mmCIF file of C-alpha atoms in Angstrom:
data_model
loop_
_atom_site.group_PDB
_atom_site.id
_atom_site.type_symbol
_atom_site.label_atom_id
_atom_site.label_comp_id
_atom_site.label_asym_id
_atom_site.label_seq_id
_atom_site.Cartn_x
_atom_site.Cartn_y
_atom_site.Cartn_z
ATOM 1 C CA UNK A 971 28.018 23.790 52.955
ATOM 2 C CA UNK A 972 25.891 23.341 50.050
ATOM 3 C CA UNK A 973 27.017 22.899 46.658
ATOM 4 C CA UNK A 974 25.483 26.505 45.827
ATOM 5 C CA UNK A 975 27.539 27.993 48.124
ATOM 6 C CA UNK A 976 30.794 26.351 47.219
ATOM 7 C CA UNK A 977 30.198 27.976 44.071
ATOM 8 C CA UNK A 978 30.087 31.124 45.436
ATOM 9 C CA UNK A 979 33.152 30.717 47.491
ATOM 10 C CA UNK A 980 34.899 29.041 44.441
ATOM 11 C CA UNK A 981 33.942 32.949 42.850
ATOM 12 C CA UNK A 982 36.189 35.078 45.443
ATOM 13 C CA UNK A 983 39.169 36.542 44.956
ATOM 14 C CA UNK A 984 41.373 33.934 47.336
ATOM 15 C CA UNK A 985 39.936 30.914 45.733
ATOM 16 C CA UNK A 986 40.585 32.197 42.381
ATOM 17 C CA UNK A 987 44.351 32.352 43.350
ATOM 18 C CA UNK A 988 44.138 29.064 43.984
ATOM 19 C CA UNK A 989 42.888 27.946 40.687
ATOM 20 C CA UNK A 990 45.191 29.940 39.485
ATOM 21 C CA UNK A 991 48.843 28.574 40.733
ATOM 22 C CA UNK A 992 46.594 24.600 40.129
ATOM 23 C CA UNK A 993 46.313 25.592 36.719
ATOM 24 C CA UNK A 994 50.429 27.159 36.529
ATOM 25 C CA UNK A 995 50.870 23.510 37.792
ATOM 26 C CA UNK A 996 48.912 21.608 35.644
ATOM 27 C CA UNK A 997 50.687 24.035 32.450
ATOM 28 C CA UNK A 998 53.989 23.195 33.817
ATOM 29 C CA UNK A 999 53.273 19.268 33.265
ATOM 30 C CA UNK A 1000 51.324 19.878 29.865
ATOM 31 C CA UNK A 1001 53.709 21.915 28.822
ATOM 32 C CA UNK A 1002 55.757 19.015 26.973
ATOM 33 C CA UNK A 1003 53.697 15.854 26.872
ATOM 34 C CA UNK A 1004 53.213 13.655 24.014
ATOM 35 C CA UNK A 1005 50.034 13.741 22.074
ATOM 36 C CA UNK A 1006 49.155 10.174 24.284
ATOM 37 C CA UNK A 1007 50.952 8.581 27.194
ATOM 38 C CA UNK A 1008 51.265 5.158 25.702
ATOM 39 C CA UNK A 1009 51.248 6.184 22.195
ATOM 40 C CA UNK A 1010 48.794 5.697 19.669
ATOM 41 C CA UNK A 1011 46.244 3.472 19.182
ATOM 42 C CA UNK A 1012 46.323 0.211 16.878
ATOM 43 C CA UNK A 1013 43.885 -1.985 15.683
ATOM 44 C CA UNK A 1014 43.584 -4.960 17.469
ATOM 45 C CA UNK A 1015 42.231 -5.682 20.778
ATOM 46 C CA UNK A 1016 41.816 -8.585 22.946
ATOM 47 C CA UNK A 1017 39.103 -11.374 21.793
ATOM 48 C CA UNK A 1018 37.640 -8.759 19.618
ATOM 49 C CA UNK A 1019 37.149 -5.836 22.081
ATOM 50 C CA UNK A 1020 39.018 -3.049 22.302
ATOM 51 C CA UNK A 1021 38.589 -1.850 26.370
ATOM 52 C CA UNK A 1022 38.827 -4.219 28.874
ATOM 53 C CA UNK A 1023 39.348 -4.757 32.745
ATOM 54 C CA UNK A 1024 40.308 -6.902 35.086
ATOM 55 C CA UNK A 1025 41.667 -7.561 39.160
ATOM 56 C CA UNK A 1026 45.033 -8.122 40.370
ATOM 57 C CA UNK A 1027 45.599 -9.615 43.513
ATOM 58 C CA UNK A 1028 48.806 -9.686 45.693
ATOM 59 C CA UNK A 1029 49.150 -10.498 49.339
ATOM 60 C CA UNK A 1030 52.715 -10.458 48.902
ATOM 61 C CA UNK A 1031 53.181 -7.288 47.768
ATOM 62 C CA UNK A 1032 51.699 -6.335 50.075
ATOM 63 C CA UNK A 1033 54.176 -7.158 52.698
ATOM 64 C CA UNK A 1034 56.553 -5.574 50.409
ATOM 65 C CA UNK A 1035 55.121 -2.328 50.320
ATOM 66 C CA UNK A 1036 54.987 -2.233 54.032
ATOM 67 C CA UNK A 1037 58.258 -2.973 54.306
ATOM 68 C CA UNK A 1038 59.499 -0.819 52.013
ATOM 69 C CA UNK A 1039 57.280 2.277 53.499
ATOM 70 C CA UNK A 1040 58.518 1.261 56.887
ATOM 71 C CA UNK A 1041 62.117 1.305 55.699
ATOM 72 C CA UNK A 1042 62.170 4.859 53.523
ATOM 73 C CA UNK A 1043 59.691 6.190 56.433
ATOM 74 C CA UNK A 1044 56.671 7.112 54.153
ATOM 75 C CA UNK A 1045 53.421 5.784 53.726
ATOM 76 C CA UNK A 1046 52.280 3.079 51.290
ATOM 77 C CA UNK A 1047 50.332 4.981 48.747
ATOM 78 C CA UNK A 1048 53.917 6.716 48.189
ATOM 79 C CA UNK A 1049 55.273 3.420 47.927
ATOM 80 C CA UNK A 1050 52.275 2.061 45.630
ATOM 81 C CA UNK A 1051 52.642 4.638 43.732
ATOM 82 C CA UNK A 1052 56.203 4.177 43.298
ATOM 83 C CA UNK A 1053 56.119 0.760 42.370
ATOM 84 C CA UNK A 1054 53.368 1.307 39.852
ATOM 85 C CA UNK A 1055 55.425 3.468 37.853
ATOM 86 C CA UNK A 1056 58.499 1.351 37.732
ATOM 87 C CA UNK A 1057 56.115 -1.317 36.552
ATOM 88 C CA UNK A 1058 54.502 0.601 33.463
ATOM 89 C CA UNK A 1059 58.600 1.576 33.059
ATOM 90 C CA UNK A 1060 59.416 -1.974 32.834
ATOM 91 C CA UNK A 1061 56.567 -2.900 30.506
ATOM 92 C CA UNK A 1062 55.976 -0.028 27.775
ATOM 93 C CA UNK A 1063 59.366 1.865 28.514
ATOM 94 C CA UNK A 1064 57.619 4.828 29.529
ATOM 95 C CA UNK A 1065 59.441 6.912 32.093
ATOM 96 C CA UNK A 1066 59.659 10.013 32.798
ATOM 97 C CA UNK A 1067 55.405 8.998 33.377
ATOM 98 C CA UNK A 1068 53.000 11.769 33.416
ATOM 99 C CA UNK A 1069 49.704 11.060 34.915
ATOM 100 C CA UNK A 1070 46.848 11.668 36.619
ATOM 101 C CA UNK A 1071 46.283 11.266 40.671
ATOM 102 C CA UNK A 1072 43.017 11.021 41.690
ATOM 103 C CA UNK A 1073 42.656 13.656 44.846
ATOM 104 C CA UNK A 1074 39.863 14.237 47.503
ATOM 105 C CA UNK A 1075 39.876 18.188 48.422
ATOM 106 C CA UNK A 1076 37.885 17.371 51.515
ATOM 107 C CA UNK A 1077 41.208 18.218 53.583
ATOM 108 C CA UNK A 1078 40.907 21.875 52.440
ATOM 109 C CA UNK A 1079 39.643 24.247 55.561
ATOM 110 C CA UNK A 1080 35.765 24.071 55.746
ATOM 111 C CA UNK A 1081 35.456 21.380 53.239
ATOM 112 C CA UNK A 1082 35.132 18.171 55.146
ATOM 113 C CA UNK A 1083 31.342 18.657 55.891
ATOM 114 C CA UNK A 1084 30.475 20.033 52.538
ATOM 115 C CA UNK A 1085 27.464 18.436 50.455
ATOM 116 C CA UNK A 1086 29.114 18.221 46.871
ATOM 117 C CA UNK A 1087 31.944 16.475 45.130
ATOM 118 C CA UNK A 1088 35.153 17.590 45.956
ATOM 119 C CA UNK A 1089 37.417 15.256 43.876
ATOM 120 C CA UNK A 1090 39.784 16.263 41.186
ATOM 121 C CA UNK A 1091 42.542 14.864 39.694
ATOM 122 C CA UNK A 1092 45.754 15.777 40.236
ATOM 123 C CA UNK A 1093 49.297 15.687 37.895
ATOM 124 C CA UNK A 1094 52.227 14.551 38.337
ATOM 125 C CA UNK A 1095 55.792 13.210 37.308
ATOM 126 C CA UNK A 1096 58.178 10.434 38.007
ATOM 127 C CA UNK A 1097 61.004 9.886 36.682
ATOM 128 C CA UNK A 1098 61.837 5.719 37.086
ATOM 129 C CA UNK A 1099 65.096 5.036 34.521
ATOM 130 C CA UNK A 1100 68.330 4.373 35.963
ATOM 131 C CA UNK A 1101 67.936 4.648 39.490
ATOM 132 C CA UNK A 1102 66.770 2.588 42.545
ATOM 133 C CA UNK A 1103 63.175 1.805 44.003
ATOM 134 C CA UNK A 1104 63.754 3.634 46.890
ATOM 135 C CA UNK A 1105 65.138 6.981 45.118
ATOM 136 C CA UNK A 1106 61.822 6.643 42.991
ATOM 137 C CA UNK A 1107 59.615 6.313 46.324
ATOM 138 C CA UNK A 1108 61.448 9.865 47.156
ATOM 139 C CA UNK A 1109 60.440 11.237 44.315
ATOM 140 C CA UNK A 1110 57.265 9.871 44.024
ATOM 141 C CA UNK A 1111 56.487 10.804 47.762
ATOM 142 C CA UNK A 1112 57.380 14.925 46.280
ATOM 143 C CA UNK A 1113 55.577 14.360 43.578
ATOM 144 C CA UNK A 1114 52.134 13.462 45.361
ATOM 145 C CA UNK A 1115 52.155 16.020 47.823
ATOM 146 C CA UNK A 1116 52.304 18.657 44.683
ATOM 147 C CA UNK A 1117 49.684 17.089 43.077
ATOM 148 C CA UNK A 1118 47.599 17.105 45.961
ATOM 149 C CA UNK A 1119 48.161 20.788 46.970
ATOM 150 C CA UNK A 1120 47.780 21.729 42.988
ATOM 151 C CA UNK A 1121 44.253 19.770 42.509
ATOM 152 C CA UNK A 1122 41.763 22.131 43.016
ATOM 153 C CA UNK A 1123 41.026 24.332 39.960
ATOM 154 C CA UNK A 1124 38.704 25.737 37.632
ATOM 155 C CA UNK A 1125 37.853 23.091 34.960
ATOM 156 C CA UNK A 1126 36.987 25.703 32.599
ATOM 157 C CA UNK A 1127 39.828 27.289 33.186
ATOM 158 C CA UNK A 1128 41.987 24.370 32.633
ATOM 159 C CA UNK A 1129 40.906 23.699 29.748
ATOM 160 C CA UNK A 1130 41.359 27.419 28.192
ATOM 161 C CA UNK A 1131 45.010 26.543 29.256
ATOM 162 C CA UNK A 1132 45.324 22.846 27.787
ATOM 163 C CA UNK A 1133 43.896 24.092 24.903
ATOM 164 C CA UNK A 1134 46.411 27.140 24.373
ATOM 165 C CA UNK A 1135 49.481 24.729 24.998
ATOM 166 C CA UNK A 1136 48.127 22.346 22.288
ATOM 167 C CA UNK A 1137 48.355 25.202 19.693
ATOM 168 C CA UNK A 1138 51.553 26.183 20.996
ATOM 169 C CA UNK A 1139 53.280 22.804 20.574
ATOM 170 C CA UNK A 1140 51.334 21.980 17.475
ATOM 171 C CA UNK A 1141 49.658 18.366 18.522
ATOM 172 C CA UNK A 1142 46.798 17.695 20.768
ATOM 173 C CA UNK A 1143 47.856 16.345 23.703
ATOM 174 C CA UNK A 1144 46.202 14.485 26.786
ATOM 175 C CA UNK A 1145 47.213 12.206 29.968
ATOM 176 C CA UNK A 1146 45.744 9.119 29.731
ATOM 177 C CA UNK A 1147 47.152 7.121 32.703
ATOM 178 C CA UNK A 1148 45.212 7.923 36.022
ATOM 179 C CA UNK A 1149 45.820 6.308 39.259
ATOM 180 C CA UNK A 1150 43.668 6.536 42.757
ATOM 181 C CA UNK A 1151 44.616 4.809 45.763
ATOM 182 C CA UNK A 1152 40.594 5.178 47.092
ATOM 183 C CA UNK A 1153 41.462 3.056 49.823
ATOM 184 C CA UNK A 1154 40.181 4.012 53.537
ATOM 185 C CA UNK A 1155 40.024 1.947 56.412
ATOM 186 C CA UNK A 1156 42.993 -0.718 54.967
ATOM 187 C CA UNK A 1157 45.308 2.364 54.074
ATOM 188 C CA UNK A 1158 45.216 3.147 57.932
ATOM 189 C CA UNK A 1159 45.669 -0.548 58.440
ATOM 190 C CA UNK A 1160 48.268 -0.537 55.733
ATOM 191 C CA UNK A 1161 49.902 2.058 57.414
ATOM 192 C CA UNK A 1162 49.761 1.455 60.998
ATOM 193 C CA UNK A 1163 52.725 -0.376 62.855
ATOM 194 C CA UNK A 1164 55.320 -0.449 60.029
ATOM 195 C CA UNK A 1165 58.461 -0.409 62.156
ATOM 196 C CA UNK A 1166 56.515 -3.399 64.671
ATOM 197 C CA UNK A 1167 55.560 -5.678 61.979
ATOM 198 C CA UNK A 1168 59.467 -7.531 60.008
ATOM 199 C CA UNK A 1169 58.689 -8.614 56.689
ATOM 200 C CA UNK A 1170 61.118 -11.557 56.014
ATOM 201 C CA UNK A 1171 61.752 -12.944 52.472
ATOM 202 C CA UNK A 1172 60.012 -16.352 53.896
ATOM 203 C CA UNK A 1173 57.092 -14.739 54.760
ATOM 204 C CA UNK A 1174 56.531 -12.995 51.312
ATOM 205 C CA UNK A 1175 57.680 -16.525 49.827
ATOM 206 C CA UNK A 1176 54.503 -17.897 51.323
ATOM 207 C CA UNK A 1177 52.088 -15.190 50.207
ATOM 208 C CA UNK A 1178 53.393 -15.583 46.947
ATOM 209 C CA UNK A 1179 50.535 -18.722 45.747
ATOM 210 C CA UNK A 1180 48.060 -16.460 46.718
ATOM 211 C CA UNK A 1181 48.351 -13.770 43.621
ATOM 212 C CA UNK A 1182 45.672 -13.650 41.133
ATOM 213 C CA UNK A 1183 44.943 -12.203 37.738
ATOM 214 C CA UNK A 1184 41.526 -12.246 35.753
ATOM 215 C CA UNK A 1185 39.968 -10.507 33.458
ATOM 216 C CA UNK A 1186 36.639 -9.646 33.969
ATOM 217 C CA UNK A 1187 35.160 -8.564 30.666
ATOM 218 C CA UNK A 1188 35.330 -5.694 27.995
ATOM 219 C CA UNK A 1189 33.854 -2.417 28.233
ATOM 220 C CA UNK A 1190 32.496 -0.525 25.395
ATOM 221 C CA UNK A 1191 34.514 2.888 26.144
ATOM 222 C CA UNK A 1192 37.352 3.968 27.981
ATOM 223 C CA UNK A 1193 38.278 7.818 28.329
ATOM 224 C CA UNK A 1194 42.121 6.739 28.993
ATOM 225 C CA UNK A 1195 44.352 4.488 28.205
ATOM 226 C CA UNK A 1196 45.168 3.082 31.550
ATOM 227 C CA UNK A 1197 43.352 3.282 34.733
ATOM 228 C CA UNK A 1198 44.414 1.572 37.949
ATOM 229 C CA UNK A 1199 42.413 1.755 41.138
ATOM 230 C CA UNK A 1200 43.952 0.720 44.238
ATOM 231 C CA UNK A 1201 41.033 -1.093 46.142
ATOM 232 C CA UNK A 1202 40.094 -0.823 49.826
ATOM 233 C CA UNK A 1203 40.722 -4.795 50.225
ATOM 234 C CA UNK A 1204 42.152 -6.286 53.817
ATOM 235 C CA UNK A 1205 45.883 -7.749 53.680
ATOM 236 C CA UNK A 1206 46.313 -7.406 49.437
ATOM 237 C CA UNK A 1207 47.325 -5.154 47.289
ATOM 238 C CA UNK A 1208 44.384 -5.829 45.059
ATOM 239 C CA UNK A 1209 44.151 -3.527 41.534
ATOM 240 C CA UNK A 1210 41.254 -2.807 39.847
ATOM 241 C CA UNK A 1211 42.755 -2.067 36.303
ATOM 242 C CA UNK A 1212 41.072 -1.035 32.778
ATOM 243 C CA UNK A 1213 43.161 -1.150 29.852
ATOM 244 C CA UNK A 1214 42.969 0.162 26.203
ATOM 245 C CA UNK A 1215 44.049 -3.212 24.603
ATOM 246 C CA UNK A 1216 44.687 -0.725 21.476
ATOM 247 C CA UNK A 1217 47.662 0.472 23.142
ATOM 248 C CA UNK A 1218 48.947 -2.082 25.223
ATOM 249 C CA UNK A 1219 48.768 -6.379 23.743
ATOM 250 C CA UNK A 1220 47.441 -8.729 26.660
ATOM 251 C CA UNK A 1221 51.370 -9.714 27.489
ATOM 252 C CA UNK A 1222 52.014 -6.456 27.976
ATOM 253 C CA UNK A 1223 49.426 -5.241 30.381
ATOM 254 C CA UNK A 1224 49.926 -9.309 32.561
ATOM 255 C CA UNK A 1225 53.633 -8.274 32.308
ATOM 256 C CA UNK A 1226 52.732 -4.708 34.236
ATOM 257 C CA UNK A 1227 50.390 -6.247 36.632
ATOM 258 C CA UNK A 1228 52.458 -8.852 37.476
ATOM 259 C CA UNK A 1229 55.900 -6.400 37.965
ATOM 260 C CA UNK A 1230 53.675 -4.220 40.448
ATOM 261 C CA UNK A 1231 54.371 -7.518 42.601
ATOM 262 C CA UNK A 1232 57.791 -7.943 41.247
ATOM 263 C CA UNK A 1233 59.204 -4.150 42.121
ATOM 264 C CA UNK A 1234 57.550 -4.472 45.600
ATOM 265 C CA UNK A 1235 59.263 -7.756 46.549
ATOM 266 C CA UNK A 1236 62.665 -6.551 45.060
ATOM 267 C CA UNK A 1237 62.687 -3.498 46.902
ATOM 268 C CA UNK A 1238 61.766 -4.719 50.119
ATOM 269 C CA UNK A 1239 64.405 -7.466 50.019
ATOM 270 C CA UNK A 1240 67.231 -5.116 48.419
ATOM 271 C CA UNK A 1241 67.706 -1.175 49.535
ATOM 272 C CA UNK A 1242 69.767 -0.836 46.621
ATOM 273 C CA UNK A 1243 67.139 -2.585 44.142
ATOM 274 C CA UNK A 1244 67.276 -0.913 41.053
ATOM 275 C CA UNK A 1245 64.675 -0.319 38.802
ATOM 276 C CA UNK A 1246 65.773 -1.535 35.719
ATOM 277 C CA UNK A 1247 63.907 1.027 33.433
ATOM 278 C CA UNK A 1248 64.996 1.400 30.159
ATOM 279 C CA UNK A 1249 62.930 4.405 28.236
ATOM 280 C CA UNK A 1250 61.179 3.407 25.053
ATOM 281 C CA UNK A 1251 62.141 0.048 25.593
ATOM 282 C CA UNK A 1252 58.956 -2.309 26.196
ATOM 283 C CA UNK A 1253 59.827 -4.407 28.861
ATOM 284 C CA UNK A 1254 62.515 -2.610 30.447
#
């Protein structure tokens, strides 16, 4: 299929259904947001720049994700996911958090051979305060699979709609945390032999040297305010992050990183972990 005729097929009556209960969706999570996820931007920045990103590296969480996916019997992206959003919780007091999922629409019937991007992001919500890790994996785990079957729309058409929902609330509004898990060949890895594979405390003790943070430089623009990439990297959970350093100070954003590690090993080492976010309280 050509990118022509995707077009065409994106005209019919059946696909235009389906824009049509994406966009519903997408309305339902607009419906209410604040003008920004993390608030408005200050002046500041880090070493003069405003935008900047940077690598996280954890083998040890990722044990702890396994374990924890093996133990609430889902996959790790749920679980990544998861422990992503108790980690912004902890660090800006965000929660419920509202953002953006990166989806490929490749599964769709007919699409997997087509000749044209087929990515779009999804939306969802999760709420993180006062609860446990492994409730928020549940909910997380719900949340994803709505995103994914709401993520094929219209743009045009979604943006009629975003627009009509900012005039109804009164303030502009717009999600500026996305997340994609873009991993391939080390999700499958990830994911393969969970229930053969005990994760003891001692051996996420030893992995525990081996996590990284640097900072790679500043960019000149940054359409959101956080953007995390899960990276297709053997044995690691490794983060490609970009960060509006108007929004977030340079504590904050190490703080986050470093949490993604600290949910995962408290989860897999506790059931009843809990997540210990507080909302609107920076640093949980």
């Amino acid at each position: 299929m050509q990118i022509l005729d995707l077009g065409r097929r994106e005209a019919t009556p059946p696909l235009r259904r389906v824009s049509d209960r994406a966009v519903r969706h997408w309305a339902g999570h607009l419906r209410d947001v604040p003008p920004l996820t993390f608030g408005e931007p200050a002046a500041g920045g880090r070493r003069g720049h405003r935008y900047w990103h940077g690598r996280f590296s954890s083998p040890a969480a990722y044990l702890a994700v396994r374990a924890v996916a093996a133990r609430t019997r889902t996959d790790t992206s749920r679980v990544l996911l998861a422990v992503i959003a108790v980690a912004i919780g902890r660090a800006t007091g965000v929660s419920p958090l509202t953002a953006k999922l990166i989806v490929g629409n490749r599964f769709r019937p007919g699409f997997a051979e087509a000749v044209a991007p087929l990515s779009q992001n999804g939306v969802l919500r999760v709420d993180t305060a006062d609860t446990t890790v492994d409730e928020v994996v549940a909910r997380a785990r719900r949340a994803a699979v709505s995103a994914g079957k709401y993520a094929y729309y219209d743009p045009a058409q979604l943006a009629e709609v975003a627009d009509r929902l900012d005039a109804e609330r009164g303030y502009p509004a717009r999600i500026t945390c996305r997340i994609n898990d873009r991993r391939v060949t080390t999700r499958q890895a990830a994911d393969g032999g969970l229930h053969d594979d005990p994760v003891t405390a001692e051996r996420i003790r030893r992995r525990a040297d081996e996590t990284f943070l640097v900072w790679d430089g500043p960019l000149d623009h940054l359409p959101e305010q956080m953007f995390i990439t899960v990276e297709d990297q053997p044995e690691t959970v490794l983060l490609q992050v970009i960060f509006d350093f108007g929004c977030f100070t340079e504590e904050q954003a190490e703080r986050l990183l470093r949490g993604v590690e600290e949910v995962a090993v408290e989860a897999a080492l506790d059931p009843a972990a809990p997540t210990r976010v507080t909302p609107g309280s920076a640093g949980g």
